[in-house]
């Protein structure tokens, strides 16, 4: 079985500012402490002269996690966060029961703006 090259590993662990990621704190994980895995947003990327990148993360619960190695992060794709909206059975009477409040608010907003005539900006 072939091993991944350093370039392939770097490409697989490259994240961008504003990406949502799952971060696992390796020290807390290996000590068996709770709360070692959290959802974060990438706030900035620190690039070193040797080509290595580290990431500053903003946990969704607040705070800051500084200079994290990409190996301890996994991308959370937008499609996963929006799956309930994308797959909601909107053609049934109880369709709203299976959706989150955020999904319902988004759909309500979309319906309200879709039925309005677009306004032109003022001169």
Short mmCIF file of N, CA and C in Angstrom, two decimals:
data_model
loop_
_atom_site.label_atom_id
_atom_site.label_comp_id
_atom_site.label_asym_id
_atom_site.label_seq_id
_atom_site.Cartn_x
_atom_site.Cartn_y
_atom_site.Cartn_z
N UNK A 1 0.85 -1.17 0.00
CA UNK A 1 0.00 0.00 0.00
C UNK A 1 0.89 1.24 0.00
N UNK A 2 0.67 2.19 -0.93
CA UNK A 2 1.54 3.36 -1.01
C UNK A 2 1.26 4.33 0.15
N UNK A 3 2.31 4.99 0.57
CA UNK A 3 2.17 6.00 1.61
C UNK A 3 1.88 7.34 0.96
N UNK A 4 1.18 8.22 1.69
CA UNK A 4 0.92 9.53 1.13
C UNK A 4 2.19 10.37 1.18
N UNK A 5 2.35 11.20 0.17
CA UNK A 5 3.52 12.07 0.11
C UNK A 5 3.28 13.29 1.01
N UNK A 6 4.33 13.98 1.43
CA UNK A 6 4.13 15.19 2.23
C UNK A 6 3.26 16.22 1.52
N UNK A 7 3.38 16.34 0.19
CA UNK A 7 2.55 17.30 -0.55
C UNK A 7 1.08 16.91 -0.50
N UNK A 8 0.78 15.62 -0.63
CA UNK A 8 -0.61 15.17 -0.56
C UNK A 8 -1.18 15.38 0.84
N UNK A 9 -0.37 15.14 1.86
CA UNK A 9 -0.82 15.35 3.23
C UNK A 9 -1.08 16.82 3.48
N UNK A 10 -0.20 17.70 2.99
CA UNK A 10 -0.38 19.13 3.17
C UNK A 10 -1.65 19.61 2.47
N UNK A 11 -1.90 19.09 1.26
CA UNK A 11 -3.10 19.49 0.53
C UNK A 11 -4.35 19.03 1.25
N UNK A 12 -4.29 17.86 1.85
CA UNK A 12 -5.47 17.31 2.52
C UNK A 12 -5.77 18.05 3.82
N UNK A 13 -4.77 18.73 4.39
CA UNK A 13 -4.98 19.41 5.67
C UNK A 13 -4.91 20.92 5.54
N UNK A 14 -5.11 21.46 4.34
CA UNK A 14 -5.12 22.91 4.13
C UNK A 14 -6.53 23.43 4.33
N UNK A 15 -6.67 24.38 5.23
CA UNK A 15 -7.98 24.96 5.52
C UNK A 15 -7.92 26.45 5.22
N UNK A 16 -9.08 27.04 4.98
CA UNK A 16 -9.17 28.46 4.67
C UNK A 16 -9.86 29.20 5.82
N UNK A 17 -9.62 30.50 5.90
CA UNK A 17 -10.31 31.35 6.86
C UNK A 17 -11.81 31.22 6.61
N UNK A 18 -12.57 31.11 7.68
CA UNK A 18 -14.04 30.97 7.71
C UNK A 18 -14.52 29.54 7.46
N UNK A 19 -13.62 28.58 7.22
CA UNK A 19 -14.05 27.18 7.16
C UNK A 19 -14.51 26.75 8.55
N UNK A 20 -15.55 25.95 8.60
CA UNK A 20 -15.95 25.33 9.86
C UNK A 20 -15.29 23.97 9.93
N UNK A 21 -14.71 23.68 11.08
CA UNK A 21 -13.95 22.45 11.26
C UNK A 21 -14.30 21.80 12.59
N UNK A 22 -14.02 20.53 12.66
CA UNK A 22 -14.09 19.79 13.91
C UNK A 22 -12.65 19.69 14.40
N UNK A 23 -12.39 20.18 15.61
CA UNK A 23 -11.04 20.17 16.16
C UNK A 23 -10.99 19.22 17.36
N UNK A 24 -9.97 18.39 17.38
CA UNK A 24 -9.75 17.49 18.51
C UNK A 24 -8.46 17.92 19.21
N UNK A 25 -8.59 18.30 20.47
CA UNK A 25 -7.43 18.67 21.29
C UNK A 25 -6.69 17.39 21.65
N UNK A 26 -5.49 17.17 21.07
CA UNK A 26 -4.82 15.89 21.29
C UNK A 26 -4.43 15.63 22.75
N UNK A 27 -4.03 16.66 23.48
CA UNK A 27 -3.65 16.46 24.87
C UNK A 27 -4.84 16.01 25.72
N UNK A 28 -5.96 16.69 25.54
CA UNK A 28 -7.17 16.30 26.31
C UNK A 28 -7.65 14.91 25.89
N UNK A 29 -7.55 14.62 24.59
CA UNK A 29 -7.98 13.32 24.09
C UNK A 29 -7.16 12.19 24.72
N UNK A 30 -5.82 12.32 24.67
CA UNK A 30 -4.96 11.25 25.18
C UNK A 30 -4.99 11.14 26.69
N UNK A 31 -5.38 12.20 27.38
CA UNK A 31 -5.55 12.12 28.84
C UNK A 31 -6.92 11.58 29.22
N UNK A 32 -7.80 11.42 28.22
CA UNK A 32 -9.14 10.89 28.48
C UNK A 32 -10.09 11.90 29.08
N UNK A 33 -9.80 13.17 28.90
CA UNK A 33 -10.66 14.23 29.44
C UNK A 33 -11.86 14.46 28.53
N UNK A 34 -12.99 14.85 29.10
CA UNK A 34 -14.16 15.16 28.27
C UNK A 34 -13.98 16.49 27.54
N UNK A 35 -14.80 16.71 26.54
CA UNK A 35 -14.79 17.97 25.80
C UNK A 35 -13.57 18.17 24.93
N UNK A 36 -12.97 17.08 24.47
CA UNK A 36 -11.75 17.20 23.67
C UNK A 36 -12.02 17.50 22.20
N UNK A 37 -13.27 17.37 21.74
CA UNK A 37 -13.59 17.58 20.34
C UNK A 37 -14.66 18.66 20.22
N UNK A 38 -14.37 19.74 19.47
CA UNK A 38 -15.29 20.87 19.38
C UNK A 38 -15.38 21.39 17.94
N UNK A 39 -16.49 22.04 17.65
CA UNK A 39 -16.70 22.68 16.35
C UNK A 39 -16.13 24.10 16.44
N UNK A 40 -15.36 24.48 15.42
CA UNK A 40 -14.71 25.79 15.38
C UNK A 40 -14.80 26.39 13.99
N UNK A 41 -14.54 27.68 13.93
CA UNK A 41 -14.38 28.38 12.65
C UNK A 41 -12.92 28.83 12.57
N UNK A 42 -12.30 28.65 11.41
CA UNK A 42 -10.92 29.08 11.22
C UNK A 42 -10.91 30.60 11.14
N UNK A 43 -10.16 31.25 12.06
CA UNK A 43 -10.12 32.71 12.07
C UNK A 43 -8.90 33.26 11.33
N UNK A 44 -7.78 32.53 11.35
CA UNK A 44 -6.60 32.97 10.62
C UNK A 44 -5.65 31.79 10.41
N UNK A 45 -4.78 31.96 9.43
CA UNK A 45 -3.79 30.93 9.11
C UNK A 45 -2.42 31.54 9.36
N UNK A 46 -1.59 30.81 10.10
CA UNK A 46 -0.22 31.24 10.37
C UNK A 46 0.69 30.36 9.52
N UNK A 47 1.44 30.99 8.61
CA UNK A 47 2.33 30.25 7.73
C UNK A 47 3.78 30.48 8.18
N UNK A 48 4.51 29.39 8.32
CA UNK A 48 5.90 29.46 8.73
C UNK A 48 6.82 29.36 7.52
N UNK A 49 8.06 29.77 7.68
CA UNK A 49 9.02 29.77 6.56
C UNK A 49 9.33 28.36 6.08
N UNK A 50 9.13 27.35 6.91
CA UNK A 50 9.40 25.98 6.49
C UNK A 50 8.24 25.37 5.71
N UNK A 51 7.18 26.17 5.44
CA UNK A 51 6.03 25.70 4.68
C UNK A 51 4.90 25.17 5.53
N UNK A 52 5.14 25.01 6.81
CA UNK A 52 4.09 24.51 7.71
C UNK A 52 3.06 25.60 7.98
N UNK A 53 1.81 25.20 8.14
CA UNK A 53 0.74 26.12 8.50
C UNK A 53 0.13 25.70 9.82
N UNK A 54 -0.25 26.67 10.60
CA UNK A 54 -1.02 26.45 11.84
C UNK A 54 -2.25 27.33 11.74
N UNK A 55 -3.26 26.99 12.52
CA UNK A 55 -4.55 27.65 12.40
C UNK A 55 -5.01 28.19 13.76
N UNK A 56 -5.52 29.41 13.75
CA UNK A 56 -6.17 29.97 14.93
C UNK A 56 -7.67 29.72 14.75
N UNK A 57 -8.28 29.15 15.78
CA UNK A 57 -9.67 28.73 15.70
C UNK A 57 -10.54 29.46 16.70
N UNK A 58 -11.77 29.73 16.29
CA UNK A 58 -12.78 30.30 17.17
C UNK A 58 -13.82 29.23 17.44
N UNK A 59 -13.83 28.62 18.63
CA UNK A 59 -14.87 27.64 18.95
C UNK A 59 -16.25 28.30 18.89
N UNK A 60 -17.25 27.57 18.43
CA UNK A 60 -18.59 28.13 18.34
C UNK A 60 -19.15 28.47 19.73
N UNK A 61 -18.56 27.90 20.77
CA UNK A 61 -19.00 28.19 22.15
C UNK A 61 -18.25 29.38 22.74
N UNK A 62 -17.31 29.97 21.99
CA UNK A 62 -16.54 31.11 22.47
C UNK A 62 -15.10 30.75 22.77
N UNK A 63 -14.26 31.77 22.81
CA UNK A 63 -12.85 31.57 23.11
C UNK A 63 -11.99 31.59 21.87
N UNK A 64 -10.74 31.17 22.04
CA UNK A 64 -9.78 31.13 20.95
C UNK A 64 -8.83 29.97 21.18
N UNK A 65 -8.54 29.22 20.14
CA UNK A 65 -7.55 28.14 20.20
C UNK A 65 -6.46 28.54 19.21
N UNK A 66 -5.24 28.68 19.71
CA UNK A 66 -4.14 29.22 18.90
C UNK A 66 -3.25 28.14 18.29
N UNK A 67 -2.82 28.41 17.07
CA UNK A 67 -1.80 27.65 16.34
C UNK A 67 -1.99 26.13 16.39
N UNK A 68 -3.11 25.69 15.85
CA UNK A 68 -3.47 24.27 15.81
C UNK A 68 -2.90 23.63 14.55
N UNK A 69 -2.40 22.43 14.69
CA UNK A 69 -1.95 21.66 13.53
C UNK A 69 -3.17 21.16 12.76
N UNK A 70 -3.09 21.24 11.44
CA UNK A 70 -4.19 20.80 10.59
C UNK A 70 -4.51 19.32 10.73
N UNK A 71 -3.54 18.52 11.19
CA UNK A 71 -3.78 17.09 11.36
C UNK A 71 -4.86 16.79 12.39
N UNK A 72 -5.15 17.74 13.27
CA UNK A 72 -6.15 17.54 14.32
C UNK A 72 -7.47 18.22 13.99
N UNK A 73 -7.66 18.55 12.72
CA UNK A 73 -8.88 19.22 12.27
C UNK A 73 -9.49 18.44 11.11
N UNK A 74 -10.81 18.49 11.02
CA UNK A 74 -11.52 17.91 9.88
C UNK A 74 -12.54 18.93 9.40
N UNK A 75 -12.61 19.12 8.10
CA UNK A 75 -13.54 20.07 7.50
C UNK A 75 -14.98 19.64 7.74
N UNK A 76 -15.83 20.58 8.08
CA UNK A 76 -17.27 20.33 8.19
C UNK A 76 -17.91 21.01 6.98
N UNK A 77 -18.22 20.23 5.95
CA UNK A 77 -18.75 20.81 4.71
C UNK A 77 -20.11 21.47 4.91
N UNK A 78 -20.36 22.59 4.21
CA UNK A 78 -21.66 23.25 4.31
C UNK A 78 -22.82 22.32 3.96
N UNK A 79 -22.61 21.38 3.06
CA UNK A 79 -23.70 20.47 2.67
C UNK A 79 -24.20 19.67 3.87
N UNK A 80 -23.30 19.33 4.80
CA UNK A 80 -23.72 18.59 5.99
C UNK A 80 -24.59 19.45 6.90
N UNK A 81 -24.23 20.74 7.04
CA UNK A 81 -25.00 21.64 7.89
C UNK A 81 -26.36 21.96 7.29
N UNK A 82 -26.46 21.90 5.97
CA UNK A 82 -27.70 22.28 5.29
C UNK A 82 -28.53 21.09 4.84
N UNK A 83 -28.10 19.88 5.18
CA UNK A 83 -28.77 18.67 4.68
C UNK A 83 -30.26 18.63 5.05
N UNK A 84 -30.63 19.06 6.26
CA UNK A 84 -32.05 19.00 6.64
C UNK A 84 -32.90 19.89 5.76
N UNK A 85 -32.35 21.02 5.31
CA UNK A 85 -33.10 21.90 4.41
C UNK A 85 -33.16 21.29 3.02
N UNK A 86 -32.03 20.76 2.57
CA UNK A 86 -31.95 20.21 1.21
C UNK A 86 -32.82 18.97 1.02
N UNK A 87 -33.04 18.22 2.08
CA UNK A 87 -33.77 16.95 1.95
C UNK A 87 -35.15 16.98 2.61
N UNK A 88 -35.59 18.14 3.05
CA UNK A 88 -36.88 18.23 3.74
C UNK A 88 -38.02 17.89 2.77
N UNK A 89 -38.95 17.03 3.19
CA UNK A 89 -40.11 16.71 2.35
C UNK A 89 -41.15 17.82 2.44
N UNK A 90 -41.01 18.83 1.62
CA UNK A 90 -41.87 20.02 1.72
C UNK A 90 -43.27 19.82 1.16
N UNK A 91 -43.54 18.66 0.61
CA UNK A 91 -44.85 18.45 0.01
C UNK A 91 -45.82 17.72 0.94
N UNK A 92 -45.53 17.65 2.24
CA UNK A 92 -46.43 17.00 3.18
C UNK A 92 -46.88 18.00 4.23
N UNK A 93 -48.01 17.70 4.87
CA UNK A 93 -48.55 18.61 5.89
C UNK A 93 -47.65 18.72 7.11
N UNK A 94 -46.93 17.67 7.47
CA UNK A 94 -46.09 17.71 8.66
C UNK A 94 -44.61 17.90 8.33
N UNK A 95 -44.30 18.50 7.18
CA UNK A 95 -42.91 18.66 6.76
C UNK A 95 -42.11 19.50 7.76
N UNK A 96 -42.73 20.50 8.33
CA UNK A 96 -42.01 21.39 9.25
C UNK A 96 -41.62 20.70 10.55
N UNK A 97 -42.29 19.63 10.92
CA UNK A 97 -41.99 18.97 12.20
C UNK A 97 -40.58 18.40 12.25
N UNK A 98 -40.05 17.98 11.13
CA UNK A 98 -38.73 17.37 11.12
C UNK A 98 -37.59 18.35 10.88
N UNK A 99 -37.89 19.64 10.80
CA UNK A 99 -36.86 20.62 10.50
C UNK A 99 -36.48 21.42 11.75
N UNK A 100 -35.26 21.89 11.77
CA UNK A 100 -34.82 22.72 12.88
C UNK A 100 -35.44 24.11 12.75
N UNK A 101 -35.40 24.85 13.85
CA UNK A 101 -35.94 26.22 13.84
C UNK A 101 -35.18 27.09 12.85
N UNK A 102 -33.88 26.91 12.75
CA UNK A 102 -33.08 27.71 11.82
C UNK A 102 -33.49 27.43 10.37
N UNK A 103 -33.74 26.17 10.07
CA UNK A 103 -34.17 25.81 8.72
C UNK A 103 -35.52 26.45 8.39
N UNK A 104 -36.42 26.42 9.35
CA UNK A 104 -37.74 27.03 9.13
C UNK A 104 -37.62 28.54 8.94
N UNK A 105 -36.78 29.20 9.73
CA UNK A 105 -36.59 30.64 9.60
C UNK A 105 -36.02 30.99 8.22
N UNK A 106 -35.05 30.19 7.77
CA UNK A 106 -34.46 30.44 6.47
C UNK A 106 -35.50 30.28 5.36
N UNK A 107 -36.27 29.20 5.41
CA UNK A 107 -37.28 28.97 4.39
C UNK A 107 -38.34 30.07 4.40
N UNK A 108 -38.74 30.52 5.59
CA UNK A 108 -39.73 31.60 5.69
C UNK A 108 -39.18 32.87 5.05
N UNK A 109 -37.92 33.18 5.32
CA UNK A 109 -37.29 34.37 4.73
C UNK A 109 -37.23 34.25 3.22
N UNK A 110 -36.88 33.07 2.72
CA UNK A 110 -36.79 32.88 1.27
C UNK A 110 -38.15 33.02 0.61
N UNK A 111 -39.19 32.50 1.24
CA UNK A 111 -40.53 32.61 0.68
C UNK A 111 -40.99 34.06 0.66
N UNK A 112 -40.67 34.82 1.70
CA UNK A 112 -41.08 36.22 1.76
C UNK A 112 -40.39 37.05 0.69
N UNK A 113 -39.10 36.82 0.46
CA UNK A 113 -38.38 37.61 -0.54
C UNK A 113 -38.67 37.13 -1.95
N UNK A 114 -39.02 35.88 -2.13
CA UNK A 114 -39.31 35.36 -3.47
C UNK A 114 -40.61 35.95 -4.01
N UNK A 115 -41.54 36.30 -3.14
CA UNK A 115 -42.83 36.82 -3.58
C UNK A 115 -42.84 38.34 -3.70
N UNK A 116 -41.73 39.00 -3.40
CA UNK A 116 -41.63 40.44 -3.48
C UNK A 116 -40.93 40.86 -4.75
N UNK A 117 -41.31 41.99 -5.25
CA UNK A 117 -40.64 42.54 -6.42
C UNK A 117 -39.28 43.11 -5.99
N UNK A 118 -38.21 42.80 -6.71
CA UNK A 118 -36.91 43.32 -6.31
C UNK A 118 -36.89 44.85 -6.40
N UNK A 119 -36.26 45.49 -5.42
CA UNK A 119 -36.17 46.94 -5.41
C UNK A 119 -34.84 47.38 -5.97
N UNK A 120 -34.88 48.49 -6.72
CA UNK A 120 -33.66 49.05 -7.27
C UNK A 120 -33.02 49.94 -6.20
N UNK A 121 -31.71 50.00 -6.19
CA UNK A 121 -31.05 50.89 -5.22
C UNK A 121 -31.36 52.35 -5.54
N UNK A 122 -31.35 53.24 -4.52
CA UNK A 122 -31.61 54.66 -4.79
C UNK A 122 -30.49 55.27 -5.65
N UNK A 123 -30.82 56.34 -6.36
CA UNK A 123 -29.84 57.00 -7.25
C UNK A 123 -28.65 57.44 -6.49
#
